[in-house]
Each structure stands twice: as structure tokens, then as C-alpha cells.
Coordinates of C-alpha atoms in Angstrom, one line a residue:
M928 CA 16.8 -22.2 20.9
S929 CA 13.6 -22.0 19.0
T930 CA 11.5 -18.8 18.6
E931 CA 7.7 -19.1 18.2
I932 CA 6.0 -17.5 15.2
K933 CA 2.6 -16.3 16.2
V934 CA -0.4 -14.6 14.6
P935 CA 0.1 -10.9 15.2
T936 CA -2.6 -8.4 16.2
L937 CA -4.7 -8.0 13.1
G938 CA -6.5 -4.7 13.7
E939 CA -9.8 -3.4 15.1
S940 CA -12.5 -6.2 15.4
V941 CA -10.4 -8.7 13.5
T942 CA -9.7 -11.8 15.6
T943 CA -9.1 -14.6 13.1
A944 CA -7.3 -15.1 9.8
T945 CA -6.7 -17.9 7.3
V946 CA -3.2 -19.2 6.5
A947 CA -3.1 -18.3 2.8
R948 CA 0.5 -19.3 1.9
W949 CA 3.8 -20.3 3.5
I950 CA 6.4 -18.2 1.7
R951 CA 9.2 -20.2 3.3
K952 CA 9.2 -24.0 4.0
V953 CA 10.6 -26.1 6.7
G954 CA 14.4 -26.2 6.5
E955 CA 14.8 -22.9 4.6
T956 CA 16.8 -20.1 6.1
V957 CA 15.4 -16.6 6.5
A958 CA 16.7 -13.2 7.3
Q959 CA 15.3 -11.0 10.1
D960 CA 12.1 -9.2 9.0
E961 CA 11.8 -11.3 5.9
P962 CA 8.2 -12.4 5.0
I963 CA 7.6 -16.0 5.8
V964 CA 3.9 -16.6 5.8
E965 CA 0.8 -14.8 4.4
L966 CA -2.4 -14.5 6.4
E967 CA -5.7 -13.6 4.8
T968 CA -8.2 -11.7 6.9
D969 CA -11.7 -10.4 6.1
K970 CA -10.2 -7.2 4.6
V971 CA -6.6 -7.6 3.5
T972 CA -3.7 -10.1 3.2
V973 CA -1.1 -9.6 6.0
E974 CA 2.5 -10.8 5.8
V975 CA 4.1 -12.2 9.0
N976 CA 7.8 -11.5 9.1
A977 CA 10.6 -13.5 10.7
P978 CA 11.4 -12.1 14.2
Q979 CA 15.0 -13.0 13.7
A980 CA 17.4 -14.7 11.3
G981 CA 17.3 -18.5 11.4
T982 CA 15.8 -21.6 9.9
I983 CA 12.1 -22.7 9.7
E984 CA 12.0 -25.6 12.1
A985 CA 8.3 -26.5 12.0
I986 CA 5.0 -25.4 10.7
A987 CA 2.1 -25.6 13.1
A988 CA -0.7 -24.2 11.0
D989 CA -1.0 -25.5 7.4
E990 CA -2.2 -23.5 4.5
G991 CA -6.0 -23.1 4.6
A992 CA -6.1 -23.4 8.4
E993 CA -8.1 -20.7 10.4
V994 CA -6.1 -19.2 13.2
E995 CA -6.8 -16.8 16.0
V996 CA -4.7 -13.8 17.1
G997 CA -1.8 -15.1 19.2
A998 CA -2.0 -18.7 17.8
L999 CA 1.2 -20.6 17.0
L1000 CA 2.0 -20.6 13.3
G1001 CA 5.4 -22.4 13.5
T1002 CA 8.9 -22.2 15.1
L1003 CA 12.1 -20.6 14.0
G1004 CA 15.5 -21.9 14.9
A1005 CA 18.3 -19.5 15.7
G1006 CA 21.3 -19.1 13.4
A1007 CA 21.7 -19.8 9.8
G1008 CA 20.4 -23.4 10.2
A1009 CA 21.0 -26.3 8.0
A1010 CA 19.7 -26.9 4.5
P1011 CA 17.0 -29.5 4.2
K1012 CA 18.3 -33.1 4.2
P1013 CA 18.4 -34.5 0.7
A1014 CA 16.3 -37.6 0.0
E1015 CA 18.4 -40.8 0.3
P1016 CA 19.0 -42.5 -3.1
A1017 CA 17.4 -45.8 -3.8
A1018 CA 19.4 -48.7 -2.5
E1019 CA 21.7 -50.1 -5.2
A1020 CA 21.4 -53.7 -6.2
R1021 CA 24.3 -55.7 -4.8
P1022 CA 26.0 -58.9 -6.1
A1023 CA 25.6 -62.2 -4.2
A1024 CA 27.7 -62.4 -1.0
N1025 CA 31.1 -64.1 -1.1
P1026 CA 31.6 -64.4 -4.9
Q1027 CA 34.0 -67.1 -6.0
P1028 CA 37.6 -66.0 -6.6
G1029 CA 38.2 -65.1 -10.2
V1030 CA 34.5 -64.9 -11.0
N1031 CA 33.2 -61.5 -11.9
P1032 CA 29.9 -60.5 -10.2
P1033 CA 26.9 -60.0 -12.5
P1034 CA 26.4 -56.5 -13.8
P1035 CA 23.9 -54.3 -12.0
P1036 CA 20.5 -53.9 -13.7
S1037 CA 20.1 -51.1 -16.1
G1038 CA 16.5 -50.4 -15.1
P1039 CA 14.8 -49.7 -11.8
V1040 CA 15.4 -52.0 -8.8
A1041 CA 13.3 -55.1 -8.8
R1042 CA 10.5 -55.5 -6.2
S1043 CA 12.6 -58.1 -4.4
G1044 CA 15.4 -55.6 -4.0
H1045 CA 17.9 -58.0 -5.7
A1046 CA 19.6 -57.9 -9.2
P1047 CA 18.4 -60.1 -12.1
M1048 CA 20.5 -62.9 -13.4
P1049 CA 22.4 -62.0 -16.6
A1050 CA 20.1 -63.9 -18.9
A1051 CA 17.1 -62.4 -17.2
Q1052 CA 18.6 -58.9 -17.5
K1053 CA 19.1 -59.4 -21.2
M1054 CA 15.5 -60.6 -21.7
M1055 CA 14.1 -57.7 -19.7
T1056 CA 16.2 -55.2 -21.7
E1057 CA 15.0 -56.7 -25.0
Q1058 CA 11.3 -56.8 -23.9
K1059 CA 11.6 -53.4 -22.2
I1060 CA 10.3 -54.8 -18.9
D1061 CA 10.7 -52.8 -15.8
A1062 CA 12.6 -55.0 -13.2
A1063 CA 10.5 -53.4 -10.4
R1064 CA 7.5 -55.3 -11.8
V1065 CA 9.0 -58.8 -11.6
D1066 CA 9.2 -61.0 -8.5
G1067 CA 12.5 -62.9 -8.1
T1068 CA 12.5 -66.6 -7.1
G1069 CA 16.2 -67.3 -7.5
K1070 CA 18.9 -67.5 -4.8
D1071 CA 18.7 -64.5 -2.5
G1072 CA 15.7 -63.3 -4.3
R1073 CA 17.4 -62.8 -7.6
I1074 CA 15.3 -62.6 -10.8
T1075 CA 15.7 -65.7 -13.1
K1076 CA 14.9 -66.1 -16.8
G1077 CA 12.0 -68.2 -15.7
D1078 CA 10.6 -65.3 -13.6
V1079 CA 10.8 -63.1 -16.7
L1080 CA 9.0 -65.7 -18.9
A1081 CA 6.3 -66.2 -16.2
F1082 CA 5.8 -62.4 -16.1
I1083 CA 5.5 -62.2 -19.9
E1084 CA 2.9 -65.1 -20.0
T1085 CA 0.8 -63.6 -17.1
P1086 CA -2.1 -61.6 -18.6
A1087 CA -2.0 -57.9 -17.7
A1088 CA -4.7 -56.5 -15.5
A1089 CA -7.5 -55.0 -17.4
P1090 CA -7.2 -51.2 -17.4
A1091 CA -9.8 -49.2 -15.6
P1092 CA -12.7 -48.1 -17.9
A1093 CA -12.2 -44.6 -19.2
A1094 CA -14.6 -42.0 -18.1
P1095 CA -17.4 -41.3 -20.7
K1096 CA -16.4 -38.8 -23.3
A1097 CA -19.2 -36.4 -22.3
Q1098 CA -18.1 -36.6 -18.6
R1099 CA -14.5 -35.8 -19.5
A1100 CA -15.6 -32.9 -21.6
A1101 CA -17.7 -31.5 -18.8
D1102 CA -14.9 -31.8 -16.3
A1103 CA -12.6 -29.9 -18.7
R1104 CA -15.1 -27.1 -19.0
E1105 CA -15.4 -26.4 -15.3
E1106 CA -12.9 -25.4 -12.5
R1107 CA -13.8 -25.2 -8.9
V1108 CA -11.8 -22.7 -6.8
K1109 CA -12.4 -22.1 -3.1
M1110 CA -13.5 -18.6 -2.3
T1111 CA -10.9 -16.5 -0.6
R1112 CA -11.7 -15.1 2.8
L1113 CA -11.9 -11.6 1.4
R1114 CA -14.3 -12.6 -1.3
K1115 CA -16.5 -14.4 1.2
T1116 CA -16.5 -11.3 3.4
I1117 CA -17.4 -9.0 0.5
A1118 CA -20.3 -11.3 -0.5
A1119 CA -21.6 -11.4 3.1
R1120 CA -21.4 -7.6 3.6
L1121 CA -23.1 -6.8 0.3
K1122 CA -25.9 -9.2 1.1
E1123 CA -26.1 -7.8 4.6
A1124 CA -26.6 -4.3 3.1
Q1125 CA -29.4 -5.6 0.8
N1126 CA -31.1 -7.4 3.6
T1127 CA -30.8 -4.6 6.2
A1128 CA -31.0 -1.3 4.5
A1129 CA -34.1 0.1 2.7
M1130 CA -31.8 0.9 -0.3
L1131 CA -32.8 3.2 -3.1
T1132 CA -30.8 4.9 -5.9
T1133 CA -31.3 8.3 -7.4
F1134 CA -29.5 9.5 -10.6
N1135 CA -28.3 12.7 -12.2
E1136 CA -25.8 13.7 -14.8
V1137 CA -22.9 16.2 -14.7
D1138 CA -21.1 18.2 -17.4
M1139 CA -17.4 17.4 -16.8
G1140 CA -16.3 20.2 -19.2
P1141 CA -15.4 22.8 -16.6
V1142 CA -13.4 20.4 -14.4
M1143 CA -11.6 18.9 -17.5
A1144 CA -10.7 22.4 -18.7
L1145 CA -9.4 23.4 -15.2
R1146 CA -7.4 20.2 -15.0
S1147 CA -5.9 20.6 -18.5
E1148 CA -4.8 24.1 -17.7
Y1149 CA -3.2 23.5 -14.4
K1150 CA -2.1 19.8 -14.3
D1151 CA 1.5 20.4 -15.2
V1152 CA 2.0 23.3 -12.8
F1153 CA 0.2 21.3 -10.1
E1154 CA 2.4 18.2 -10.6
K1155 CA 5.6 20.3 -10.5
K1156 CA 4.6 22.2 -7.4
H1157 CA 3.4 19.2 -5.5
K1158 CA 6.4 16.9 -6.2
G1159 CA 4.9 14.5 -8.7
V1160 CA 1.3 14.4 -7.3
R1161 CA -1.0 14.3 -10.3
L1162 CA -4.2 16.2 -10.5
G1163 CA -7.2 13.9 -11.2
F1164 CA -10.9 14.1 -11.1
M1165 CA -11.4 12.3 -7.8
S1166 CA -10.3 15.2 -5.6
F1167 CA -13.0 17.4 -7.1
F1168 CA -15.7 14.8 -6.2
V1169 CA -14.3 14.4 -2.7
R1170 CA -14.4 18.2 -2.1
A1171 CA -17.9 18.4 -3.7
C1172 CA -19.2 15.6 -1.5
V1173 CA -17.7 17.1 1.6
A1174 CA -19.5 20.4 0.9
A1175 CA -22.8 18.5 0.2
L1176 CA -22.4 16.4 3.4
R1177 CA -22.1 19.6 5.5
E1178 CA -25.5 20.7 4.0
F1179 CA -27.2 17.4 4.4
P1180 CA -25.7 15.7 7.5
A1181 CA -28.1 12.7 7.4
V1182 CA -26.2 11.4 4.3
N1183 CA -23.1 11.2 6.5
A1184 CA -24.9 9.6 9.5
E1185 CA -25.6 6.0 10.4
I1186 CA -28.2 4.0 12.3
D1187 CA -27.2 2.4 15.6
G1188 CA -30.1 0.4 17.1
D1189 CA -32.9 2.9 17.6
E1190 CA -30.5 5.9 17.4
I1191 CA -29.2 8.0 14.5
V1192 CA -25.5 8.9 14.9
Y1193 CA -24.6 12.2 13.2
K1194 CA -20.9 12.8 12.6
N1195 CA -19.1 16.1 12.8
F1196 CA -16.3 14.8 10.5
V1197 CA -16.1 13.2 7.1
N1198 CA -14.1 9.9 6.8
M1199 CA -14.3 9.3 3.0
G1200 CA -14.1 5.8 1.8
I1201 CA -12.5 5.4 -1.7
A1202 CA -13.3 2.1 -3.4
V1203 CA -10.1 0.7 -4.9
S1204 CA -9.6 -2.5 -7.0
S1205 CA -7.0 -4.9 -5.8
P1206 CA -5.9 -8.4 -7.0
S1207 CA -7.9 -9.9 -4.2
G1208 CA -11.1 -7.9 -4.7
L1209 CA -12.6 -4.5 -4.0
V1210 CA -11.3 -2.7 -0.9
V1211 CA -12.3 0.7 0.5
P1212 CA -9.5 2.5 2.3
V1213 CA -10.6 5.6 4.2
L1214 CA -9.5 9.2 3.8
R1215 CA -9.7 10.2 7.5
D1216 CA -10.9 13.8 8.1
A1217 CA -11.3 14.4 4.4
D1218 CA -13.1 17.6 5.2
Q1219 CA -9.8 19.0 6.5
M1220 CA -7.7 17.9 3.5
N1221 CA -6.8 20.1 0.5
V1222 CA -6.7 18.9 -3.2
P1223 CA -3.0 17.9 -3.2
Q1224 CA -3.4 15.9 0.0
I1225 CA -6.4 14.1 -1.4
E1226 CA -4.8 13.3 -4.7
G1227 CA -1.6 12.1 -3.0
A1228 CA -3.5 9.9 -0.5
I1229 CA -5.7 8.3 -3.2
A1230 CA -2.6 7.6 -5.4
D1231 CA -0.9 6.0 -2.5
F1232 CA -4.0 3.9 -1.7
G1233 CA -4.1 2.6 -5.3
K1234 CA -0.5 1.6 -5.3
R1235 CA -0.6 -0.2 -2.0
A1236 CA -3.8 -1.9 -2.8
R1237 CA -2.1 -3.5 -5.9
D1238 CA 0.9 -4.4 -3.8
G1239 CA -1.3 -5.9 -1.0
A1240 CA 0.3 -3.4 1.5
L1241 CA -2.8 -1.6 2.9
K1242 CA -3.1 -1.7 6.6
L1243 CA -6.2 -3.0 8.4
D1244 CA -6.9 0.2 10.3
E1245 CA -7.0 2.1 6.9
L1246 CA -10.0 0.0 5.8
S1247 CA -12.4 0.9 8.7
G1248 CA -14.2 3.9 10.1
G1249 CA -15.6 5.4 6.9
S1250 CA -18.7 7.6 7.1
F1251 CA -19.4 7.9 3.3
S1252 CA -18.0 6.3 0.2
I1253 CA -17.2 7.0 -3.4
T1254 CA -16.8 4.3 -6.1
N1255 CA -15.7 5.0 -9.7
G1256 CA -16.9 2.3 -12.1
G1257 CA -16.0 4.6 -14.9
V1258 CA -12.4 3.5 -14.9
F1259 CA -13.6 0.1 -16.1
G1260 CA -16.0 1.6 -18.7
S1261 CA -19.3 1.5 -16.7
L1262 CA -21.8 4.0 -18.1
M1263 CA -24.4 3.6 -15.3
S1264 CA -24.8 1.4 -12.2
T1265 CA -26.5 1.2 -8.8
P1266 CA -23.7 0.9 -6.2
I1267 CA -24.4 -1.0 -2.9
I1268 CA -24.0 0.8 0.4
N1269 CA -21.0 -0.2 2.6
P1270 CA -22.5 -0.9 6.0
P1271 CA -22.8 0.8 8.5
Q1272 CA -22.7 3.8 6.2
S1273 CA -25.9 5.2 4.8
A1274 CA -24.9 6.3 1.3
I1275 CA -22.4 5.8 -1.5
L1276 CA -21.8 7.9 -4.6
G1277 CA -21.2 6.1 -7.9
M1278 CA -19.1 7.8 -10.6
H1279 CA -19.1 6.5 -14.2
K1280 CA -17.5 6.8 -17.6
I1281 CA -17.2 10.3 -19.2
Q1282 CA -19.2 10.1 -22.5
D1283 CA -19.6 12.7 -25.2
R1284 CA -23.3 13.3 -25.7
P1285 CA -25.5 15.9 -27.5
M1286 CA -26.9 18.3 -24.9
A1287 CA -29.1 21.4 -25.1
V1288 CA -27.0 24.4 -24.1
G1289 CA -28.4 27.9 -24.3
G1290 CA -31.0 26.8 -26.9
K1291 CA -28.5 25.0 -29.1
V1292 CA -27.3 21.4 -29.3
E1293 CA -23.7 20.9 -28.2
I1294 CA -21.5 17.9 -27.7
R1295 CA -20.5 17.8 -24.0
P1296 CA -18.5 15.4 -21.9
M1297 CA -21.2 14.0 -19.6
M1298 CA -21.0 11.6 -16.6
Y1299 CA -24.0 9.9 -15.0
L1300 CA -23.9 10.0 -11.2
A1301 CA -25.7 7.6 -8.9
L1302 CA -26.4 8.0 -5.1
S1303 CA -27.5 4.8 -3.4
Y1304 CA -28.9 5.6 0.1
D1305 CA -30.7 4.0 3.0
H1306 CA -34.2 5.3 2.9
R1307 CA -34.7 4.5 6.6
I1308 CA -32.5 7.5 7.5
I1309 CA -32.3 9.6 4.3
D1310 CA -35.4 11.0 2.7
G1311 CA -35.7 11.3 -1.1
R1312 CA -35.6 15.1 -0.9
E1313 CA -32.3 15.0 0.9
A1314 CA -30.8 12.4 -1.4
V1315 CA -31.8 14.3 -4.6
S1316 CA -30.7 17.6 -3.2
F1317 CA -27.4 16.1 -2.1
L1318 CA -26.7 14.9 -5.7
V1319 CA -27.8 18.2 -7.2
R1320 CA -25.2 20.0 -4.9
V1321 CA -22.5 17.6 -6.1
K1322 CA -23.5 18.3 -9.7
E1323 CA -23.4 22.1 -9.2
S1324 CA -20.0 22.0 -7.6
I1325 CA -18.5 19.9 -10.4
E1326 CA -20.0 22.0 -13.2
D1327 CA -18.8 25.2 -11.5
P1328 CA -15.7 24.5 -9.3
R1329 CA -15.6 28.1 -8.2
R1330 CA -18.4 27.3 -5.8
L1331 CA -16.0 25.1 -3.8
L1332 CA -13.6 27.9 -3.5
L1333 CA -16.3 30.3 -2.4
D1334 CA -18.1 27.7 -0.2
I1335 CA -21.5 28.3 -1.8

């Protein structure tokens, strides 16, 4: 009895997917819950597992096909199943029927089978061997279609077909310098959403800089104790920025709001999107209720997001519902950038590389570890005063982390 393999539910608002790769082929056996096919959605790659042990009987949706939720992907036969049937060997050349008693049949050809499907005569075989002629290229005119010496001579005397003209050298060089690869579904979605943000939002970016010295000193002093107490969770910089943004969003709620038609939707929670690089592209998993999370919870969740993004194991519902986002181009060496809003959100904070720079401190020049911050925002809903003030609050919290503890 066959079991249908269907497209599973893909998550909120996701109704279609593209068949990215069949991990198992027709005739191969699989164990229960073993991945058999990968589907690529607008957000992540999803593996479809075998509902039972058995053999892949048929594939109904080839790689590259677009399928809807519930559509048939293929069928799975119950039981261990049989291995794929091997290809039948080419038919061997046979001697002429009813050979005379005491007469040995001619030896089989040493090369490929002739086009006629019959063996060459001994003299013809010898000539083909000497001339290195493939028997498959010679038509036999002898008894039962066997190849004669005359057939071989006629083949030798027949002019070879002129080879196809080679492509011009310049054309071959151009072809070798280019490679066309179809965009993945995720990459196309990223492109469409970023263009949508540019076309829809009145996007503007404001900048500031922050002295990372106090946070770096705090991290250096407590990172070992922190990791030991919280069972391997490492203390990074991202949790400080998440907490700083949460405090600033409470003070400036428009930065955490969104536009819906002719209404502004203010949110009494903070779902913080954290941009993470994956092999398929940039994804933004969401820390839900980040305003209710402490530093160990934030660091643990972000580390988990990063690992599962690299493994392609993020779930669809973890990539939606964000109200504000943070992206850190500094991990790749970016010194300054203008991040693009992730619709329908109204703002995104960009972190960058920590760079030692000479700064005026107390009337003296000191070398300080500085980071440029960028806040891109939708000017339709967020005024310049709010955007600049929000970024100043983030800067103040990072330069004096005690403000976060005292909620000031």
C-alpha cells in the first residue's frame, strides 16, 4: 500500500513553496522521519520527512516546481522495498545460427557492438582493431547483417563529416567568464521586500556614535562568571543593545509602531527581530516579548538563532511578527551603513565595527573603542526629533549600562 507525501503546513501566510531538492530518489529506501525532500519558501528551507519507513515509489513534483500546501509531492511504498532495478547490459553479439559441426564460431568483437547488432567477420574484426575503428560506426552487409572486410574498407574510404565550426574564441572566453544561476526563492523574496520598503516608506537614516569602553570593560570582568553560572551561555554585546533598545522604545513608542492603512498601530510589547546571516541569505528571527527577557535569556536565544540559521533549522513562525529590528554589519567589518527597514516595521537599528579612534575626553585626546550607530526609520510615522532622541537614549544606555539597571 502506498502512502502519499504531501506539502505540509508551512506557517502563517505561507501558501506555496518550491521543490528545492529531492534528498532521496525513486527506488531508494528510507527510515521513518528521515528527510526525503527540501522545500524552499519565501523565508526558510523546510525538510519534509518520511511518514513511515519504506521505498520512494514515485515523484510527483520535480525539483524547481512550485507547489501549494497539501499538494502531492510523491508516494512512499510500505516496507523496506526493493533496490532500483539495474540497467540491462548491452546485448552480446552472437555467432551465426546452426554452426557447422567441428567449426568454431568467430570470436566476439573486442569493441562496442556494431550498429547492425551482429558480430564482424574475423578479417573485418582484425582490420577494425588495427585501424582503431569502433564497430558501432560500421553498417554490416554480410549474411545476417555481419560486418565484412568490404564494409570496413568502404567505411575507411567514406569521407568523414565535417566537424561543426568552433565557436569564435572571443565568444568562448565570454562564456567562460560568466555563470547564470537562477535566484533562490528566498533571495527573490528578500529583493522584493527590500524594494517594497524603498518604494513604500519615507525612509531616512540618522547617525550617532557610541563609546563601547564601559560595556567592553563590564563584559571582560564578568564573562567567565556569567558563562559558568548560565551553563555555557556567553556574554556578548547584542544583549546590551537589545536592552537599550527596549528602554528607548518604551520612551518613544512610535519607533515600535506600524502603519496599517490610515491607522497607526502602537504595540504594548517588543518583538525584537535580530538579523542573522544564513547560507541562503539574511533572515530575521524574532525575540518574542524581548521586553520581558533578561540578559542570559537574550544571549541564549540569539546564539540558538545563529546556530539554527546556519543549519537551516529555523521555523517559519520564528521569522514573523517582529516590531523592531537590529542588524549588526560590524561582524563583517562594516564601519557605517544605512540599513533598510523590514516591513511592516517602522525602524531598524544598525550596529557596526568597533574601531579605536582619537576622541576628546575631559579636554584631552584619548583613544577610545567607538562604534557608529544608524537608525533607519519611516518618516511617515516617526518624526526626526523622535528618531534622534531614540538613538541618543540607546547611546546613553550603552555608555553607562547602570542606567539600564536603574531604568533611567
